[in-house]
Coordinates of N, CA and C in Angstrom, one line a residue:
X1 N -247.4 -85.8 95.3 CA -246.3 -85.7 94.4 C -246.8 -85.4 93.0
X2 N -248.1 -85.9 92.7 CA -248.6 -85.7 91.3 C -248.8 -84.3 91.0
X3 N -249.2 -83.5 92.1 CA -249.4 -82.1 91.9 C -248.1 -81.3 91.6
X4 N -247.1 -81.7 92.3 CA -245.8 -81.1 92.1 C -245.2 -81.5 90.8
X5 N -245.4 -82.7 90.3 CA -244.8 -83.2 89.1 C -245.7 -83.0 87.9
X6 N -246.9 -82.4 88.0 CA -247.8 -82.3 86.9 C -247.1 -81.7 85.7
X7 N -247.2 -82.4 84.6 CA -246.6 -82.0 83.3 C -245.2 -82.5 83.2
X8 N -244.6 -82.9 84.2 CA -243.2 -83.4 84.2 C -243.0 -84.9 84.5
X9 N -244.2 -85.5 84.8 CA -244.1 -86.9 85.2 C -244.7 -87.8 84.1
X10 N -244.9 -87.4 82.9 CA -245.5 -88.2 81.9 C -244.5 -89.1 81.2
X11 N -243.2 -88.8 81.3 CA -242.2 -89.6 80.7 C -241.0 -89.6 81.5
X12 N -240.2 -90.8 81.4 CA -239.0 -90.9 82.1 C -237.9 -90.1 81.5
X13 N -238.2 -89.5 80.3 CA -237.1 -88.7 79.6 C -237.3 -87.2 80.0
X14 N -238.2 -86.8 80.8 CA -238.5 -85.4 81.1 C -238.0 -85.0 82.5
X15 N -237.1 -84.0 82.5 CA -236.7 -83.4 83.8 C -237.6 -82.3 84.2
X16 N -237.8 -82.2 85.5 CA -238.5 -81.1 86.1 C -237.6 -79.9 86.2
X17 N -238.1 -78.7 86.4 CA -237.2 -77.5 86.5 C -236.1 -77.7 87.6
X18 N -236.4 -78.4 88.6 CA -235.4 -78.6 89.7 C -234.6 -79.9 89.5
X19 N -234.6 -80.5 88.3 CA -233.7 -81.6 88.0 C -234.2 -82.9 88.4
X20 N -235.4 -83.1 88.7 CA -236.0 -84.4 89.1 C -236.6 -85.1 88.0
X21 N -236.5 -86.5 88.0 CA -237.2 -87.3 87.0 C -238.3 -88.1 87.8
X22 N -239.5 -87.6 87.7 CA -240.6 -88.1 88.6 C -240.9 -89.6 88.3
X23 N -240.8 -90.1 87.1 CA -241.1 -91.5 86.8 C -240.1 -92.4 87.6
X24 N -238.9 -92.0 87.7 CA -237.9 -92.8 88.5 C -238.3 -92.7 89.9
X25 N -238.7 -91.6 90.4 CA -239.1 -91.5 91.8 C -240.3 -92.3 92.1
X26 N -241.3 -92.4 91.2 CA -242.5 -93.2 91.3 C -242.1 -94.7 91.4
X27 N -241.1 -95.1 90.6 CA -240.6 -96.4 90.6 C -240.0 -96.8 92.0
X28 N -239.3 -95.8 92.6 CA -238.8 -96.0 93.9 C -239.8 -96.1 94.9
X29 N -241.0 -95.5 94.7 CA -242.1 -95.7 95.7 C -242.6 -97.1 95.7
X30 N -242.6 -97.8 94.5 CA -243.0 -99.2 94.4 C -242.1 -100.0 95.3
X31 N -240.9 -99.7 95.4 CA -239.9 -100.4 96.2 C -240.2 -100.2 97.7
X32 N -240.5 -98.9 98.0 CA -240.7 -98.5 99.4 C -242.0 -99.1 99.9
X33 N -243.0 -99.5 99.1 CA -244.2 -100.0 99.5 C -244.2 -101.6 99.6
X34 N -243.1 -102.2 99.2 CA -243.0 -103.6 99.3 C -242.6 -104.1 100.7
X35 N -242.6 -105.4 100.9 CA -242.2 -106.0 102.2 C -240.7 -105.7 102.4
X36 N -240.4 -105.6 103.7 CA -239.0 -105.3 104.1 C -238.0 -106.4 103.6
X37 N -236.9 -106.0 103.1 CA -235.9 -106.9 102.6 C -234.6 -106.5 103.2
X38 N -233.8 -107.4 103.8 CA -232.6 -107.1 104.5 C -231.5 -108.0 103.9
X39 N -230.3 -107.5 103.9 CA -229.1 -108.3 103.5 C -227.9 -107.8 104.4
X40 N -227.2 -108.7 105.0 CA -226.0 -108.4 105.8 C -224.8 -109.1 105.3
X41 N -223.7 -108.4 105.4 CA -222.4 -109.0 105.2 C -221.8 -109.4 106.5
X42 N -221.7 -110.6 106.8 CA -221.1 -111.1 108.1 C -219.7 -111.5 107.9
X43 N -219.1 -112.0 109.0 CA -217.7 -112.3 109.0 C -217.4 -113.6 108.2
X44 N -218.5 -114.4 108.0 CA -218.3 -115.7 107.3 C -219.3 -115.8 106.1
X45 N -219.8 -114.7 105.6 CA -220.7 -114.8 104.4 C -221.7 -113.7 104.3
X46 N -222.7 -113.9 103.5 CA -223.8 -112.9 103.2 C -225.1 -113.6 103.5
X47 N -226.0 -112.9 104.1 CA -227.3 -113.5 104.4 C -228.4 -112.6 104.0
X48 N -229.5 -113.1 103.5 CA -230.7 -112.3 103.0 C -231.9 -112.7 103.9
X49 N -232.8 -111.7 104.1 CA -234.0 -112.0 104.8 C -235.1 -111.2 104.1
X50 N -236.3 -111.8 103.9 CA -237.4 -111.1 103.1 C -238.7 -111.3 103.9
X51 N -239.4 -110.2 104.0 CA -240.8 -110.2 104.5 C -241.7 -110.2 103.2
X52 N -242.2 -111.4 102.8 CA -243.0 -111.5 101.6 C -244.5 -111.4 102.1
X53 N -245.1 -110.3 101.7 CA -246.5 -110.1 102.1 C -247.4 -111.1 101.5
X54 N -248.3 -111.7 102.3 CA -249.3 -112.7 101.8 C -250.5 -112.0 101.4
X55 N -250.9 -112.1 100.1 CA -252.0 -111.4 99.6 C -253.3 -112.2 99.7
X56 N -253.2 -113.4 100.0 CA -254.4 -114.3 100.1 C -254.1 -115.5 101.0
X57 N -255.1 -115.9 101.8 CA -254.9 -117.0 102.7 C -254.8 -118.3 101.9
X58 N -255.3 -118.3 100.6 CA -255.2 -119.5 99.8 C -253.9 -119.6 99.0
X59 N -253.0 -118.7 99.2 CA -251.7 -118.7 98.5 C -250.9 -119.8 99.0
X60 N -250.3 -120.6 98.1 CA -249.5 -121.7 98.4 C -248.1 -121.2 99.0
X61 N -247.8 -121.7 100.2 CA -246.5 -121.3 100.8 C -245.3 -121.6 99.9
X62 N -244.4 -120.6 99.8 CA -243.2 -120.8 98.9 C -243.4 -120.3 97.5
X63 N -244.6 -120.0 97.1 CA -244.8 -119.4 95.8 C -244.4 -118.0 95.8
X64 N -244.0 -117.5 94.6 CA -243.6 -116.1 94.5 C -242.4 -115.8 95.3
X65 N -241.4 -116.7 95.3 CA -240.2 -116.5 96.1 C -239.4 -115.3 95.7
X66 N -238.9 -114.5 96.7 CA -238.2 -113.3 96.4 C -236.7 -113.5 96.5
X67 N -236.2 -114.7 96.8 CA -234.8 -115.0 96.9 C -234.4 -115.9 95.7
X68 N -233.3 -115.6 95.0 CA -233.0 -116.3 93.8 C -231.5 -116.6 93.7
X69 N -231.2 -117.8 93.1 CA -229.8 -118.1 92.8 C -229.6 -117.7 91.4
X70 N -228.6 -116.8 91.2 CA -228.3 -116.4 89.8 C -227.1 -117.2 89.3
X71 N -226.1 -117.4 90.1 CA -225.0 -118.2 89.8 C -224.8 -119.1 91.1
X72 N -224.0 -120.1 91.0 CA -223.8 -120.9 92.2 C -223.4 -120.1 93.4
X73 N -222.5 -119.1 93.2 CA -222.0 -118.4 94.3 C -222.6 -117.0 94.5
X74 N -223.7 -116.7 93.7 CA -224.3 -115.4 93.8 C -225.8 -115.5 94.1
X75 N -226.3 -114.8 95.1 CA -227.7 -114.8 95.4 C -228.3 -113.4 95.3
X76 N -229.6 -113.3 95.0 CA -230.2 -112.0 94.8 C -231.6 -112.0 95.5
X77 N -231.8 -111.0 96.2 CA -233.2 -110.7 96.8 C -233.8 -109.5 96.1
X78 N -235.0 -109.7 95.6 CA -235.6 -108.6 94.9 C -236.7 -108.0 95.8
X79 N -236.9 -106.6 95.6 CA -237.9 -105.9 96.4 C -238.6 -104.9 95.5
X80 N -239.9 -105.0 95.5 CA -240.7 -104.1 94.7 C -241.8 -104.9 93.9
X81 N -242.1 -104.5 92.7 CA -243.0 -105.2 91.9 C -242.5 -106.6 91.5
X82 N -243.3 -107.6 91.7 CA -242.8 -109.0 91.5 C -242.4 -109.2 90.1
X83 N -243.3 -108.8 89.1 CA -243.0 -109.1 87.7 C -241.8 -108.3 87.2
X84 N -241.6 -107.1 87.7 CA -240.3 -106.4 87.4 C -239.1 -107.1 87.9
X85 N -239.2 -107.5 89.2 CA -238.1 -108.2 89.8 C -237.7 -109.5 89.0
X86 N -238.8 -110.2 88.6 CA -238.5 -111.5 87.8 C -237.8 -111.2 86.5
X87 N -238.1 -110.1 85.8 CA -237.4 -109.8 84.6 C -235.9 -109.4 84.8
X88 N -235.7 -108.7 85.9 CA -234.3 -108.4 86.3 C -233.5 -109.6 86.7
X89 N -234.1 -110.5 87.4 CA -233.5 -111.8 87.8 C -233.1 -112.6 86.5
X90 N -234.0 -112.6 85.6 CA -233.7 -113.3 84.3 C -232.6 -112.7 83.6
X91 N -232.5 -111.3 83.6 CA -231.4 -110.6 83.0 C -230.1 -110.9 83.7
X92 N -230.1 -111.0 85.0 CA -228.9 -111.3 85.7 C -228.4 -112.7 85.4
X93 N -229.3 -113.6 85.3 CA -228.9 -115.0 85.0 C -228.3 -115.1 83.6
X94 N -228.9 -114.3 82.7 CA -228.4 -114.3 81.3 C -227.0 -113.7 81.3
X95 N -226.7 -112.7 82.1 CA -225.4 -112.1 82.1 C -224.4 -113.0 82.7
X96 N -224.8 -113.7 83.8 CA -223.9 -114.7 84.4 C -223.6 -115.9 83.5
X97 N -224.6 -116.3 82.8 CA -224.4 -117.5 81.9 C -223.5 -117.1 80.7
X98 N -223.7 -115.9 80.2 CA -222.9 -115.4 79.1 C -221.4 -115.2 79.4
X99 N -221.2 -114.7 80.6 CA -219.8 -114.5 81.1 C -219.1 -115.8 81.3
X100 N -219.8 -116.8 81.9 CA -219.2 -118.1 82.1 C -219.0 -118.8 80.8
X101 N -219.9 -118.7 79.8 CA -219.7 -119.3 78.5 C -218.5 -118.7 77.8
X102 N -218.2 -117.4 77.9 CA -217.2 -116.8 77.2 C -215.8 -116.9 77.9
X103 N -215.8 -116.7 79.2 CA -214.6 -116.7 80.0 C -214.3 -118.0 80.7
X104 N -215.2 -118.9 80.8 CA -215.0 -120.2 81.5 C -214.9 -120.1 83.0
X105 N -215.5 -119.0 83.6 CA -215.5 -118.9 85.1 C -216.6 -118.1 85.5
X106 N -216.9 -118.1 86.8 CA -218.0 -117.3 87.3 C -217.9 -115.8 87.2
X107 N -218.9 -115.1 86.9 CA -218.9 -113.7 86.7 C -218.6 -113.0 88.1
X108 N -217.6 -112.0 88.1 CA -217.4 -111.3 89.4 C -218.7 -110.5 89.8
X109 N -218.9 -110.5 91.1 CA -220.2 -110.0 91.6 C -220.3 -108.5 91.2
X110 N -219.2 -107.8 91.4 CA -219.2 -106.3 91.1 C -219.6 -106.1 89.6
X111 N -219.1 -106.9 88.7 CA -219.4 -106.8 87.3 C -220.8 -107.1 87.0
X112 N -221.3 -108.2 87.6 CA -222.7 -108.6 87.4 C -223.7 -107.5 87.9
X113 N -223.4 -106.9 89.1 CA -224.2 -105.8 89.6 C -224.2 -104.6 88.6
X114 N -223.0 -104.3 88.1 CA -222.9 -103.1 87.2 C -223.7 -103.4 85.9
X115 N -223.6 -104.6 85.4 CA -224.4 -104.9 84.2 C -225.9 -104.8 84.4
X116 N -226.3 -105.3 85.5 CA -227.8 -105.3 85.7 C -228.2 -103.8 86.0
X117 N -227.4 -103.1 86.7 CA -227.7 -101.6 86.9 C -227.7 -100.9 85.6
X118 N -226.8 -101.2 84.7 CA -226.8 -100.5 83.4 C -228.1 -100.8 82.6
X119 N -228.5 -102.1 82.7 CA -229.8 -102.5 82.1 C -231.0 -101.7 82.6
X120 N -231.0 -101.6 84.0 CA -232.1 -100.8 84.6 C -232.0 -99.3 84.2
X121 N -230.8 -98.8 84.0 CA -230.7 -97.4 83.7 C -231.2 -97.1 82.3
X122 N -231.1 -98.1 81.4 CA -231.6 -98.0 80.0 C -233.1 -97.6 80.0
X123 N -233.8 -98.2 81.0 CA -235.2 -98.0 81.0 C -235.7 -96.7 81.6
X124 N -234.7 -95.8 81.9 CA -235.0 -94.4 82.3 C -234.6 -93.4 81.2
X125 N -234.2 -93.9 80.0 CA -233.7 -93.0 79.0 C -234.6 -92.9 77.8
X126 N -235.7 -93.7 77.7 CA -236.5 -93.7 76.5 C -238.0 -93.5 76.9
X127 N -238.7 -92.8 76.1 CA -240.1 -92.4 76.4 C -241.1 -93.6 76.2
X128 N -240.7 -94.6 75.5 CA -241.7 -95.7 75.2 C -241.6 -96.8 76.2
X129 N -240.7 -96.7 77.3 CA -240.6 -97.7 78.3 C -240.7 -96.9 79.7
X130 N -240.8 -97.7 80.7 CA -240.9 -97.1 82.1 C -239.8 -97.7 82.9
X131 N -239.4 -97.1 84.0 CA -238.4 -97.6 84.9 C -238.9 -98.9 85.6
X132 N -238.0 -99.7 86.0 CA -238.4 -100.9 86.7 C -238.7 -100.5 88.2
X133 N -239.9 -101.0 88.6 CA -240.3 -100.7 90.0 C -239.7 -101.8 91.0
X134 N -238.4 -102.0 90.9 CA -237.8 -103.0 91.8 C -236.4 -102.7 92.0
X135 N -235.9 -103.1 93.2 CA -234.5 -103.0 93.5 C -233.9 -104.4 93.8
X136 N -232.7 -104.6 93.5 CA -232.0 -105.9 93.7 C -230.9 -105.8 94.7
X137 N -230.9 -106.7 95.7 CA -229.8 -106.9 96.6 C -229.0 -108.1 96.2
X138 N -227.8 -107.8 95.7 CA -226.9 -108.8 95.1 C -225.8 -109.1 96.0
X139 N -225.6 -110.4 96.4 CA -224.6 -110.8 97.3 C -223.8 -112.0 96.9
X140 N -222.6 -112.1 97.4 CA -221.7 -113.3 97.1 C -220.7 -113.4 98.2
X141 N -220.1 -114.6 98.3 CA -219.0 -114.8 99.3 C -218.0 -115.9 98.8
X142 N -216.7 -115.6 98.9 CA -215.7 -116.6 98.7 C -214.5 -116.2 99.6
X143 N -213.6 -117.2 99.7 CA -212.4 -117.0 100.5 C -211.5 -115.8 100.1
X144 N -211.4 -115.6 98.7 CA -210.5 -114.6 98.2 C -211.1 -113.2 98.3
X145 N -212.3 -113.0 98.0 CA -212.9 -111.7 98.0 C -213.7 -111.4 99.2
X146 N -214.0 -112.4 100.0 CA -214.8 -112.2 101.2 C -216.3 -111.9 100.8
X147 N -217.0 -111.3 101.7 CA -218.4 -111.0 101.4 C -218.6 -109.7 100.6
X148 N -219.4 -109.8 99.6 CA -219.7 -108.6 98.7 C -221.2 -108.5 98.7
X149 N -221.7 -107.2 98.8 CA -223.1 -106.9 98.8 C -223.4 -105.6 98.0
X150 N -224.2 -105.7 97.0 CA -224.5 -104.5 96.2 C -226.1 -104.3 96.2
X151 N -226.4 -103.0 96.0 CA -227.8 -102.6 95.8 C -228.0 -101.9 94.5
X152 N -228.9 -102.4 93.6 CA -229.2 -101.7 92.4 C -230.6 -101.1 92.6
X153 N -230.7 -99.8 92.1 CA -232.0 -99.1 92.3 C -232.7 -98.8 91.0
X154 N -234.0 -98.4 91.0 CA -234.7 -98.2 89.7 C -234.0 -97.2 88.8
X155 N -233.3 -96.2 89.4 CA -232.6 -95.2 88.6 C -231.4 -95.8 87.8
X156 N -230.9 -97.0 88.2 CA -229.7 -97.6 87.6 C -228.5 -97.3 88.5
X157 N -228.7 -96.7 89.6 CA -227.7 -96.4 90.6 C -227.2 -97.7 91.2
X158 N -226.0 -97.8 91.6 CA -225.5 -99.0 92.3 C -224.5 -98.6 93.4
X159 N -224.6 -99.2 94.5 CA -223.8 -99.0 95.7 C -223.4 -100.3 96.3
X160 N -222.2 -100.3 96.9 CA -221.7 -101.4 97.7 C -222.0 -101.2 99.2
X161 N -222.5 -102.2 99.9 CA -222.8 -102.0 101.3 C -222.3 -103.1 102.2
X162 N -222.2 -102.8 103.5 CA -221.9 -103.8 104.5 C -223.2 -104.4 104.9
X163 N -224.3 -103.6 104.9 CA -225.6 -104.1 105.2 C -226.6 -103.1 104.6
X164 N -227.8 -103.6 104.2 CA -228.8 -102.7 103.6 C -230.2 -103.3 103.9
X165 N -231.1 -102.3 104.0 CA -232.5 -102.7 104.2 C -233.4 -101.8 103.2
X166 N -234.3 -102.4 102.5 CA -235.2 -101.7 101.7 C -236.7 -102.2 101.9
X167 N -237.6 -101.4 101.4 CA -239.0 -101.8 101.6 C -239.7 -100.9 102.7
X168 N -240.9 -101.4 103.1 CA -241.7 -100.6 104.0 C -241.0 -100.3 105.4
X169 N -240.4 -101.3 105.9 CA -239.8 -101.1 107.2 C -238.3 -100.8 107.2
X170 N -237.8 -100.1 106.1 CA -236.4 -99.9 106.0 C -235.8 -99.0 107.1
X171 N -236.6 -98.0 107.5 CA -236.1 -97.1 108.5 C -235.8 -97.8 109.9
X172 N -236.9 -98.5 110.3 CA -236.7 -99.3 111.5 C -235.6 -100.3 111.4
X173 N -235.5 -101.0 110.3 CA -234.5 -102.0 110.0 C -233.1 -101.4 110.1
X174 N -232.9 -100.3 109.4 CA -231.6 -99.6 109.4 C -231.2 -99.2 110.8
X175 N -232.1 -98.7 111.6 CA -231.8 -98.3 112.9 C -231.2 -99.5 113.7
X176 N -231.9 -100.7 113.6 CA -231.5 -101.9 114.3 C -230.2 -102.5 113.7
X177 N -230.0 -102.4 112.4 CA -228.8 -103.0 111.8 C -227.6 -102.2 112.3
X178 N -227.7 -100.9 112.4 CA -226.6 -100.1 112.8 C -226.1 -100.4 114.2
X179 N -226.9 -101.1 115.0 CA -226.5 -101.5 116.4 C -225.7 -102.8 116.3
X180 N -225.7 -103.6 115.2 CA -225.0 -104.8 115.1 C -223.5 -104.7 114.8
X181 N -222.7 -105.6 115.4 CA -221.3 -105.6 115.1 C -221.1 -106.7 114.0
X182 N -221.2 -106.2 112.8 CA -221.2 -107.2 111.6 C -219.9 -107.9 111.5
X183 N -218.8 -107.3 111.9 CA -217.5 -107.9 111.7 C -217.3 -109.1 112.7
X184 N -218.2 -109.2 113.7 CA -218.1 -110.3 114.7 C -219.3 -111.2 114.6
X185 N -220.2 -110.9 113.7 CA -221.4 -111.7 113.6 C -221.3 -112.8 112.5
X186 N -221.7 -114.0 112.9 CA -221.7 -115.1 111.9 C -223.1 -115.1 111.2
X187 N -223.1 -115.8 110.1 CA -224.4 -115.9 109.4 C -225.4 -116.7 110.2
X188 N -225.0 -117.7 110.9 CA -225.9 -118.4 111.8 C -226.5 -117.6 112.9
X189 N -225.7 -116.7 113.5 CA -226.2 -115.7 114.5 C -227.1 -114.7 113.8
X190 N -226.8 -114.3 112.6 CA -227.5 -113.3 111.9 C -229.0 -113.8 111.6
X191 N -229.2 -115.1 111.5 CA -230.5 -115.6 111.2 C -231.5 -115.0 112.3
X192 N -231.0 -115.1 113.6 CA -231.9 -114.7 114.7 C -232.0 -113.1 114.6
X193 N -231.0 -112.4 114.3 CA -231.0 -111.0 114.3 C -232.0 -110.5 113.2
X194 N -231.9 -111.1 112.0 CA -232.7 -110.6 110.9 C -234.2 -110.9 111.2
X195 N -234.5 -112.1 111.8 CA -235.8 -112.4 112.2 C -236.4 -111.4 113.1
X196 N -235.6 -111.0 114.1 CA -236.0 -110.0 115.1 C -236.3 -108.7 114.5
X197 N -235.4 -108.3 113.6 CA -235.6 -107.0 112.9 C -236.8 -106.9 112.0
X198 N -237.0 -108.0 111.2 CA -238.1 -108.0 110.3 C -239.5 -108.0 111.1
X199 N -239.5 -108.8 112.2 CA -240.7 -108.9 113.0 C -241.0 -107.5 113.7
X200 N -239.9 -106.8 114.1 CA -240.1 -105.5 114.7 C -240.6 -104.5 113.7
X201 N -240.0 -104.5 112.5 CA -240.5 -103.6 111.4 C -241.9 -103.9 111.0
X202 N -242.2 -105.2 110.9 CA -243.6 -105.6 110.5 C -244.6 -105.2 111.6
X203 N -244.2 -105.3 112.8 CA -245.1 -105.0 113.9 C -245.4 -103.5 114.0
X204 N -244.4 -102.7 113.7 CA -244.6 -101.2 113.7 C -245.4 -100.7 112.5
X205 N -245.3 -101.5 111.4 CA -246.1 -101.1 110.2 C -247.5 -101.7 110.2
X206 N -247.7 -102.5 111.2 CA -249.1 -103.2 111.3 C -249.5 -103.9 110.0
X207 N -248.5 -104.6 109.4 CA -248.9 -105.3 108.2 C -249.7 -106.6 108.5
X208 N -250.3 -107.1 107.4 CA -251.1 -108.3 107.5 C -250.1 -109.5 107.5
X209 N -250.6 -110.7 107.2 CA -249.8 -111.9 107.2 C -248.7 -111.8 106.3
X210 N -247.6 -112.4 106.6 CA -246.4 -112.4 105.8 C -245.7 -113.7 105.9
X211 N -244.9 -114.0 104.9 CA -244.1 -115.2 104.9 C -242.6 -114.8 105.0
X212 N -241.9 -115.4 105.9 CA -240.5 -115.0 106.2 C -239.6 -116.0 105.4
X213 N -238.8 -115.4 104.5 CA -237.9 -116.2 103.7 C -236.4 -115.8 104.0
X214 N -235.5 -116.7 104.0 CA -234.1 -116.4 104.2 C -233.2 -117.3 103.3
X215 N -232.1 -116.8 102.9 CA -231.1 -117.5 102.2 C -229.7 -117.0 102.6
X216 N -228.6 -117.8 102.3 CA -227.3 -117.4 102.7 C -226.2 -118.0 101.8
X217 N -225.1 -117.3 101.8 CA -223.9 -117.8 101.1 C -222.8 -117.7 102.1
X218 N -222.3 -118.8 102.6 CA -221.3 -118.7 103.7 C -220.4 -120.0 103.8
X219 N -219.6 -120.0 104.8 CA -218.8 -121.2 105.0 C -219.6 -122.5 105.2
X220 N -220.7 -122.4 105.8 CA -221.6 -123.6 106.0 C -222.1 -124.1 104.7
X221 N -222.3 -123.3 103.7 CA -222.8 -123.7 102.4 C -221.6 -123.9 101.4
X222 N -220.4 -123.8 101.9 CA -219.2 -123.9 101.0 C -219.2 -122.9 99.9
X223 N -219.7 -121.7 100.2 CA -219.7 -120.6 99.2 C -220.8 -120.7 98.2
X224 N -221.8 -121.5 98.4 CA -222.9 -121.6 97.4 C -224.2 -121.0 98.0
X225 N -225.0 -120.4 97.2 CA -226.2 -119.7 97.6 C -227.3 -120.8 97.9
X226 N -227.8 -120.8 99.1 CA -228.8 -121.8 99.5 C -229.8 -121.2 100.4
X227 N -231.0 -121.8 100.5 CA -232.0 -121.4 101.4 C -231.5 -121.8 102.8
X228 N -231.8 -121.0 103.8 CA -231.6 -121.3 105.2 C -232.5 -122.4 105.6
X229 N -232.0 -123.5 106.3 CA -232.8 -124.6 106.7 C -234.0 -124.1 107.5
X230 N -235.2 -124.8 107.3 CA -236.4 -124.4 107.9 C -236.4 -124.5 109.4
X231 N -235.6 -125.4 110.0 CA -235.6 -125.5 111.4 C -235.0 -124.3 112.1
X232 N -233.9 -123.7 111.4 CA -233.3 -122.5 111.9 C -234.3 -121.3 111.8
X233 N -235.0 -121.2 110.7 CA -235.9 -120.1 110.5 C -237.0 -120.2 111.5
X234 N -237.6 -121.4 111.7 CA -238.7 -121.6 112.7 C -238.2 -121.2 114.1
X235 N -237.0 -121.6 114.5 CA -236.5 -121.2 115.8 C -236.3 -119.7 115.9
X236 N -235.8 -119.1 114.9 CA -235.5 -117.7 114.9 C -236.9 -116.9 115.0
X237 N -237.9 -117.4 114.3 CA -239.2 -116.7 114.3 C -239.8 -116.8 115.7
X238 N -239.7 -118.0 116.3 CA -240.2 -118.1 117.7 C -239.5 -117.2 118.7
X239 N -238.2 -117.1 118.6 CA -237.4 -116.2 119.5 C -237.8 -114.8 119.2
X240 N -238.0 -114.4 117.9 CA -238.3 -113.0 117.6 C -239.7 -112.6 118.2
X241 N -240.7 -113.5 118.1 CA -242.0 -113.2 118.6 C -241.9 -113.2 120.1
X242 N -241.1 -114.0 120.8 CA -241.0 -114.0 122.2 C -240.4 -112.7 122.7
X243 N -239.4 -112.2 122.0 CA -238.8 -110.9 122.3 C -239.8 -109.7 122.2
X244 N -240.5 -109.7 121.1 CA -241.5 -108.7 120.9 C -242.6 -108.7 122.0
X245 N -243.1 -109.9 122.3 CA -244.1 -110.1 123.3 C -243.6 -109.6 124.6
X246 N -242.3 -109.9 124.9 CA -241.7 -109.5 126.2 C -241.6 -108.0 126.3
X247 N -241.2 -107.3 125.2 CA -241.1 -105.9 125.2 C -242.5 -105.2 125.3
X248 N -243.5 -105.8 124.7 CA -244.9 -105.2 124.8 C -245.4 -105.4 126.2
X249 N -245.1 -106.6 126.8 CA -245.5 -106.8 128.2 C -244.9 -105.9 129.1
X250 N -243.6 -105.6 128.9 CA -242.9 -104.6 129.8 C -243.4 -103.2 129.7
X251 N -243.7 -102.8 128.4 CA -244.3 -101.5 128.2 C -245.6 -101.3 128.9
X252 N -246.4 -102.4 128.9 CA -247.7 -102.3 129.5 C -247.6 -102.2 131.0
X253 N -246.6 -102.9 131.6 CA -246.4 -102.8 133.0 C -245.9 -101.4 133.4
X254 N -245.1 -100.8 132.6 CA -244.6 -99.5 132.8 C -245.7 -98.5 132.9
X255 N -246.7 -98.7 131.9 CA -247.8 -97.8 131.9 C -248.7 -97.9 133.1

């Protein structure tokens, strides 16, 4: 890519002759090289799953969490450069706090996502800054609006999804997600599905050790963003590994 973008990739304010902004594309590569992150809108809420790559065996479990509570009813999963994601999370919290202080109620998820995306877009307009190398999956759930899920990208683009996957294993994850009947799937059932998908994507990419993190906003949590209980995650991981081991064993017998 550097050869193609030579001379046009020195600044986020420079367009190439074919209309590309290479600095923004490079920021997108930082997201693509991160651990797989998945979010699903189920019939009773929104659930997030993250493959957090472990960079050292001495790393304390739970540090560098990629799942964040921005408002009581809004959760965010970040994917990409950790430091960039942290700054965007702080910005989202500031926006949510400011809205609540002025209007006396929780910020609408769509508005929060738009404000964060606008902030990300600003960093693609000036030569003395660089785009954020992170994407945010922003989700919420309540009885009135149902499940809402948005993706903000380094370019400042924002889209609403029923389900989304980003990171290294996004292609494998998207293929598996498309097979799910999300309108019939509960968040508790989705714990098992997300574990299976992430382990499948991780197995295909031959990644090193990783930490599996999950959170949800659903009827079980009374509309609040919370981490999925450890016992559910442990059970889902065990089932996912058993499924993969069974498939590998069947493939070997076929050979």
